[in-house]
Coordinates of C-alpha atoms and ligand atoms in Angstrom, one line a residue:
X1 CA 169.0 39.8 81.9
X2 CA 171.0 38.2 84.7
X3 CA 169.7 34.9 86.1
X4 CA 169.7 35.0 89.9
X5 CA 171.6 31.7 90.1
X6 CA 174.5 33.5 88.3
X7 CA 174.5 36.5 90.6
X8 CA 177.2 36.7 93.3
X9 CA 179.0 39.7 94.9
X10 CA 182.4 38.4 93.7
X11 CA 181.2 38.6 90.1
X12 CA 179.7 42.0 90.5
X13 CA 181.4 45.2 89.2
X14 CA 180.7 46.9 92.6
X15 CA 182.5 44.3 94.7
X16 CA 185.8 45.4 96.2
X17 CA 188.1 42.5 97.3
X18 CA 189.5 44.8 100.1
X19 CA 192.7 43.8 101.8
X20 CA 191.3 44.6 105.3
X21 CA 188.4 42.2 104.9
X22 CA 187.5 40.4 108.1
X23 CA 186.9 37.0 106.4
X24 CA 188.5 35.4 103.4
X25 CA 185.4 35.5 101.2
X26 CA 184.3 38.9 102.3
X27 CA 184.6 42.2 100.4
X28 CA 183.1 45.6 100.3
X29 CA 180.1 46.7 98.2
X30 CA 180.8 50.0 96.4
X31 CA 177.3 50.4 94.9
X32 CA 176.4 53.2 97.4
X33 CA 178.5 55.7 99.2
X34 CA 179.9 54.8 102.7
X35 CA 177.4 54.8 105.5
X36 CA 178.0 57.8 107.7
X37 CA 178.7 57.3 111.4
X38 CA 177.4 59.2 114.4
X39 CA 180.7 60.8 115.1
X40 CA 181.9 63.5 112.7
X41 CA 185.5 62.3 113.1
X42 CA 184.7 58.7 112.2
X43 CA 185.1 57.5 108.6
X44 CA 182.1 56.2 106.8
X45 CA 181.7 52.4 106.5
X46 CA 181.3 50.5 103.2
X47 CA 178.9 47.5 103.6
X48 CA 180.7 44.2 104.0
X49 CA 179.4 41.4 101.8
X50 CA 180.2 37.7 101.4
X51 CA 181.2 36.1 98.1
X52 CA 177.8 34.2 97.9
X53 CA 175.7 37.3 98.7
X54 CA 174.0 39.2 95.9
X55 CA 171.3 41.9 95.6
X56 CA 169.1 43.5 93.0
X57 CA 171.8 45.9 92.0
X58 CA 174.0 43.1 90.7
X59 CA 176.0 44.0 87.6
X60 CA 178.4 41.6 86.0
X61 CA 182.0 42.7 86.3
X62 CA 182.6 43.3 82.6
X63 CA 186.2 44.5 83.2
X64 CA 187.1 41.0 84.5
X65 CA 185.4 39.5 81.4
X66 CA 187.3 41.8 79.1
X67 CA 184.2 43.6 77.9
X68 CA 184.7 47.0 79.4
X69 CA 182.2 49.8 78.7
Ligands
SF4_101 S1 175.5 43.8 97.3 FE1 174.7 44.0 95.2 S2 175.7 45.7 94.3 FE2 176.9 45.1 96.1 S3 178.5 43.8 95.4 FE3 176.8 42.5 96.0 S4 175.6 42.2 94.1 FE4 177.0 43.9 93.8

């Protein structure tokens, strides 16, 4: 079980270090599908998270640790 002090979005398998991020330590959370927008023509938005954020869906990025499924 993951200890909460070890949880961080940057260590999570669902974190995407996206190139269009607004801040240096920001990224996108890919746990859920993009959030739909009121306009049918607008692209859905992925939630922006900071490096020190975390949530109850945290899963250690095993690919980075060399222990892929
Ligand atoms: S918000 Fe939760 S699921 Fe998303 S990247 Fe952060 S810890 Fe992972």
